mmCIF file of C-alpha atoms in Angstrom:
data_model
loop_
_atom_site.group_PDB
_atom_site.id
_atom_site.type_symbol
_atom_site.label_atom_id
_atom_site.label_comp_id
_atom_site.label_asym_id
_atom_site.label_seq_id
_atom_site.Cartn_x
_atom_site.Cartn_y
_atom_site.Cartn_z
ATOM 1 C CA UNK A 25 81.897 127.311 99.611
ATOM 2 C CA UNK A 26 81.023 126.199 103.157
ATOM 3 C CA UNK A 27 77.575 125.019 101.956
ATOM 4 C CA UNK A 28 79.167 122.908 99.207
ATOM 5 C CA UNK A 29 81.609 121.325 101.680
ATOM 6 C CA UNK A 30 78.832 120.599 104.180
ATOM 7 C CA UNK A 31 76.627 118.960 101.541
ATOM 8 C CA UNK A 32 79.557 116.827 100.335
ATOM 9 C CA UNK A 33 80.212 115.719 103.901
ATOM 10 C CA UNK A 34 76.560 114.824 104.439
ATOM 11 C CA UNK A 35 76.626 112.714 101.255
ATOM 12 C CA UNK A 36 79.733 110.874 102.471
ATOM 13 C CA UNK A 37 79.512 107.572 104.231
ATOM 14 C CA UNK A 38 78.445 107.416 107.815
ATOM 15 C CA UNK A 39 79.017 104.559 110.186
ATOM 16 C CA UNK A 40 75.536 103.238 110.852
ATOM 17 C CA UNK A 41 75.079 101.098 113.961
ATOM 18 C CA UNK A 42 74.451 97.509 112.928
ATOM 19 C CA UNK A 43 75.486 98.171 109.303
ATOM 20 C CA UNK A 44 77.571 95.408 107.715
ATOM 21 C CA UNK A 45 79.651 95.975 104.591
ATOM 22 C CA UNK A 46 82.121 94.071 102.444
ATOM 23 C CA UNK A 47 84.750 95.705 100.223
ATOM 24 C CA UNK A 48 87.186 94.258 97.680
ATOM 25 C CA UNK A 49 90.564 95.986 98.149
ATOM 26 C CA UNK A 50 93.478 96.618 95.801
ATOM 27 C CA UNK A 51 96.552 98.742 96.417
ATOM 28 C CA UNK A 52 100.263 99.357 96.577
ATOM 29 C CA UNK A 53 102.745 98.410 99.285
ATOM 30 C CA UNK A 54 106.029 100.129 100.017
ATOM 31 C CA UNK A 55 107.708 97.529 102.202
ATOM 32 C CA UNK A 56 111.056 96.964 103.799
ATOM 33 C CA UNK A 57 112.588 94.901 106.544
ATOM 34 C CA UNK A 58 114.680 96.710 109.101
ATOM 35 C CA UNK A 59 118.022 95.197 108.064
ATOM 36 C CA UNK A 60 120.891 97.753 108.114
ATOM 37 C CA UNK A 61 121.217 98.242 104.349
ATOM 38 C CA UNK A 62 117.574 97.573 103.379
ATOM 39 C CA UNK A 63 115.509 99.855 101.154
ATOM 40 C CA UNK A 64 111.796 100.036 100.371
ATOM 41 C CA UNK A 65 110.403 97.632 97.758
ATOM 42 C CA UNK A 66 107.150 98.225 95.876
ATOM 43 C CA UNK A 67 104.514 95.499 95.697
ATOM 44 C CA UNK A 68 100.767 95.053 95.405
ATOM 45 C CA UNK A 69 98.038 93.820 97.676
ATOM 46 C CA UNK A 70 94.617 92.422 96.908
ATOM 47 C CA UNK A 71 91.874 91.080 99.120
ATOM 48 C CA UNK A 72 88.631 91.853 100.884
ATOM 49 C CA UNK A 73 87.604 93.639 104.078
ATOM 50 C CA UNK A 74 84.367 93.411 106.065
ATOM 51 C CA UNK A 75 83.195 96.088 108.506
ATOM 52 C CA UNK A 76 80.483 96.173 111.156
ATOM 53 C CA UNK A 77 79.178 99.393 112.717
ATOM 54 C CA UNK A 78 79.379 98.970 116.494
ATOM 55 C CA UNK A 79 78.499 102.543 117.503
ATOM 56 C CA UNK A 80 77.692 105.753 115.645
ATOM 57 C CA UNK A 81 81.378 106.664 115.309
ATOM 58 C CA UNK A 82 83.012 103.277 115.795
ATOM 59 C CA UNK A 83 83.298 100.287 113.486
ATOM 60 C CA UNK A 84 85.242 97.051 113.586
ATOM 61 C CA UNK A 85 86.792 95.662 110.410
ATOM 62 C CA UNK A 86 88.598 92.467 109.505
ATOM 63 C CA UNK A 87 90.140 91.445 106.222
ATOM 64 C CA UNK A 88 91.962 88.800 104.280
ATOM 65 C CA UNK A 89 94.670 90.333 102.076
ATOM 66 C CA UNK A 90 97.407 88.866 99.866
ATOM 67 C CA UNK A 91 100.387 91.201 100.270
ATOM 68 C CA UNK A 92 103.652 91.379 98.301
ATOM 69 C CA UNK A 93 106.256 92.583 100.800
ATOM 70 C CA UNK A 94 109.962 92.058 101.337
ATOM 71 C CA UNK A 95 112.864 94.456 100.990
ATOM 72 C CA UNK A 96 115.512 95.676 98.555
ATOM 73 C CA UNK A 97 119.257 95.613 98.960
ATOM 74 C CA UNK A 98 121.821 97.236 96.658
ATOM 75 C CA UNK A 99 122.203 94.177 94.422
ATOM 76 C CA UNK A 100 119.007 92.136 94.905
ATOM 77 C CA UNK A 101 115.520 91.955 96.382
ATOM 78 C CA UNK A 102 113.932 89.726 98.957
ATOM 79 C CA UNK A 103 110.396 88.966 97.765
ATOM 80 C CA UNK A 104 108.171 87.867 100.640
ATOM 81 C CA UNK A 105 104.474 87.169 100.089
ATOM 82 C CA UNK A 106 102.091 87.176 103.031
ATOM 83 C CA UNK A 107 98.463 86.449 103.740
ATOM 84 C CA UNK A 108 97.523 89.205 106.184
ATOM 85 C CA UNK A 109 94.478 89.386 108.447
ATOM 86 C CA UNK A 110 94.055 93.032 109.533
ATOM 87 C CA UNK A 111 91.642 93.545 112.445
ATOM 88 C CA UNK A 112 91.018 97.245 113.015
ATOM 89 C CA UNK A 113 88.945 99.632 115.081
ATOM 90 C CA UNK A 114 87.709 102.442 112.807
ATOM 91 C CA UNK A 115 86.837 105.720 114.549
ATOM 92 C CA UNK A 116 84.862 108.124 112.339
ATOM 93 C CA UNK A 117 86.034 111.665 113.116
ATOM 94 C CA UNK A 118 83.503 113.111 110.660
ATOM 95 C CA UNK A 119 81.219 111.229 108.241
ATOM 96 C CA UNK A 120 83.437 109.379 105.786
ATOM 97 C CA UNK A 121 86.776 110.104 107.526
ATOM 98 C CA UNK A 122 88.084 107.353 109.795
ATOM 99 C CA UNK A 123 91.260 106.884 111.791
ATOM 100 C CA UNK A 124 92.235 103.237 112.236
ATOM 101 C CA UNK A 125 94.347 101.114 114.532
ATOM 102 C CA UNK A 126 94.552 97.447 115.390
ATOM 103 C CA UNK A 127 96.519 94.230 115.001
ATOM 104 C CA UNK A 128 97.483 92.337 111.882
ATOM 105 C CA UNK A 129 98.627 88.737 111.969
ATOM 106 C CA UNK A 130 100.439 87.729 108.796
ATOM 107 C CA UNK A 131 101.323 84.301 107.431
ATOM 108 C CA UNK A 132 104.341 83.874 105.152
ATOM 109 C CA UNK A 133 103.346 82.168 101.901
ATOM 110 C CA UNK A 134 106.644 82.348 100.008
ATOM 111 C CA UNK A 135 110.029 84.069 100.055
ATOM 112 C CA UNK A 136 112.647 84.295 97.323
ATOM 113 C CA UNK A 137 115.933 86.093 96.983
ATOM 114 C CA UNK A 138 117.796 86.055 93.685
ATOM 115 C CA UNK A 139 115.469 83.334 92.406
ATOM 116 C CA UNK A 140 116.330 81.059 95.348
ATOM 117 C CA UNK A 141 113.681 79.896 97.827
ATOM 118 C CA UNK A 142 114.516 81.326 101.274
ATOM 119 C CA UNK A 143 111.174 80.688 103.002
ATOM 120 C CA UNK A 144 112.835 78.346 105.526
ATOM 121 C CA UNK A 145 115.081 81.212 106.696
ATOM 122 C CA UNK A 146 112.108 83.404 107.675
ATOM 123 C CA UNK A 147 109.521 82.935 110.388
ATOM 124 C CA UNK A 148 106.147 81.774 109.130
ATOM 125 C CA UNK A 149 104.189 84.192 111.372
ATOM 126 C CA UNK A 150 104.398 87.982 111.482
ATOM 127 C CA UNK A 151 102.491 90.370 113.741
ATOM 128 C CA UNK A 152 102.198 94.078 113.068
ATOM 129 C CA UNK A 153 100.326 97.097 114.372
ATOM 130 C CA UNK A 154 98.514 98.911 111.564
ATOM 131 C CA UNK A 155 97.599 102.589 112.006
ATOM 132 C CA UNK A 156 96.090 104.787 109.338
ATOM 133 C CA UNK A 157 93.342 106.905 107.929
ATOM 134 C CA UNK A 158 90.658 106.351 105.294
ATOM 135 C CA UNK A 159 88.119 108.453 103.476
ATOM 136 C CA UNK A 160 84.897 107.162 101.943
ATOM 137 C CA UNK A 161 82.826 108.966 99.320
ATOM 138 C CA UNK A 162 79.876 107.327 97.564
ATOM 139 C CA UNK A 163 81.079 103.858 98.652
ATOM 140 C CA UNK A 164 84.621 104.367 97.278
ATOM 141 C CA UNK A 165 87.244 104.153 100.030
ATOM 142 C CA UNK A 166 90.823 105.452 99.883
ATOM 143 C CA UNK A 167 93.009 104.153 102.696
ATOM 144 C CA UNK A 168 96.559 105.035 103.795
ATOM 145 C CA UNK A 169 98.145 102.860 106.438
ATOM 146 C CA UNK A 170 101.475 102.150 108.126
ATOM 147 C CA UNK A 171 102.119 98.656 109.478
ATOM 148 C CA UNK A 172 104.737 98.564 112.196
ATOM 149 C CA UNK A 173 106.204 95.073 112.560
ATOM 150 C CA UNK A 174 106.270 93.713 116.095
ATOM 151 C CA UNK A 175 107.807 90.274 115.530
ATOM 152 C CA UNK A 176 111.206 89.425 114.077
ATOM 153 C CA UNK A 177 111.055 88.049 110.535
ATOM 154 C CA UNK A 178 114.335 86.117 110.419
ATOM 155 C CA UNK A 179 114.978 82.756 112.109
ATOM 156 C CA UNK A 180 118.733 83.428 112.431
ATOM 157 C CA UNK A 181 118.407 85.762 115.422
ATOM 158 C CA UNK A 182 118.557 88.997 113.418
ATOM 159 C CA UNK A 183 116.210 91.616 114.882
ATOM 160 C CA UNK A 184 114.775 92.764 111.530
ATOM 161 C CA UNK A 185 111.022 93.451 111.401
ATOM 162 C CA UNK A 186 108.585 94.305 108.628
ATOM 163 C CA UNK A 187 107.629 97.911 107.884
ATOM 164 C CA UNK A 188 104.929 98.505 105.276
ATOM 165 C CA UNK A 189 103.252 101.654 103.974
ATOM 166 C CA UNK A 190 100.011 100.803 102.170
ATOM 167 C CA UNK A 191 97.802 102.841 99.843
ATOM 168 C CA UNK A 192 94.569 101.129 98.847
ATOM 169 C CA UNK A 193 91.338 101.686 96.975
ATOM 170 C CA UNK A 194 88.143 99.790 97.775
ATOM 171 C CA UNK A 195 84.471 99.793 96.912
ATOM 172 C CA UNK A 196 82.138 99.171 99.844
ATOM 173 C CA UNK A 197 79.031 97.014 99.358
ATOM 174 C CA UNK A 198 76.587 97.663 102.203
ATOM 175 C CA UNK A 199 74.554 94.601 103.144
#
């Protein structure tokens, strides 16, 4: 059993110094804004991420991701769509398994509540701190991440911030 596990780990991805890769990404978001009566809302995300191997166990990645976020209330949903730019340090604990942390600027593309455009009521820029873990096997990458909002989302002085749990699948093309 140990031999099988060790061979699987050796076949997993390693972070090669100087290696550059690009990966299309698709996944689910479980998002909410920290309003008092807000609940999590499910959405999707799609985009691409590039990674560069800086050191044997350290890589730097940056992406461009369309993300359906927002929040649910008892009677309606706030649908907020963002273009996010996650920039992460990826530390490879063992080959294929990385822990991640960084910064993610986000740009509000649209916002609707009950069919009404409410984009003007929200700030156009959002900053969050993403932390997570990913596992790569034969170029397939599964990623779980939590994005902790740092900036307030509402222009009206409310202190609500974005919170997003993300589960994604990617396929890494090594260049």
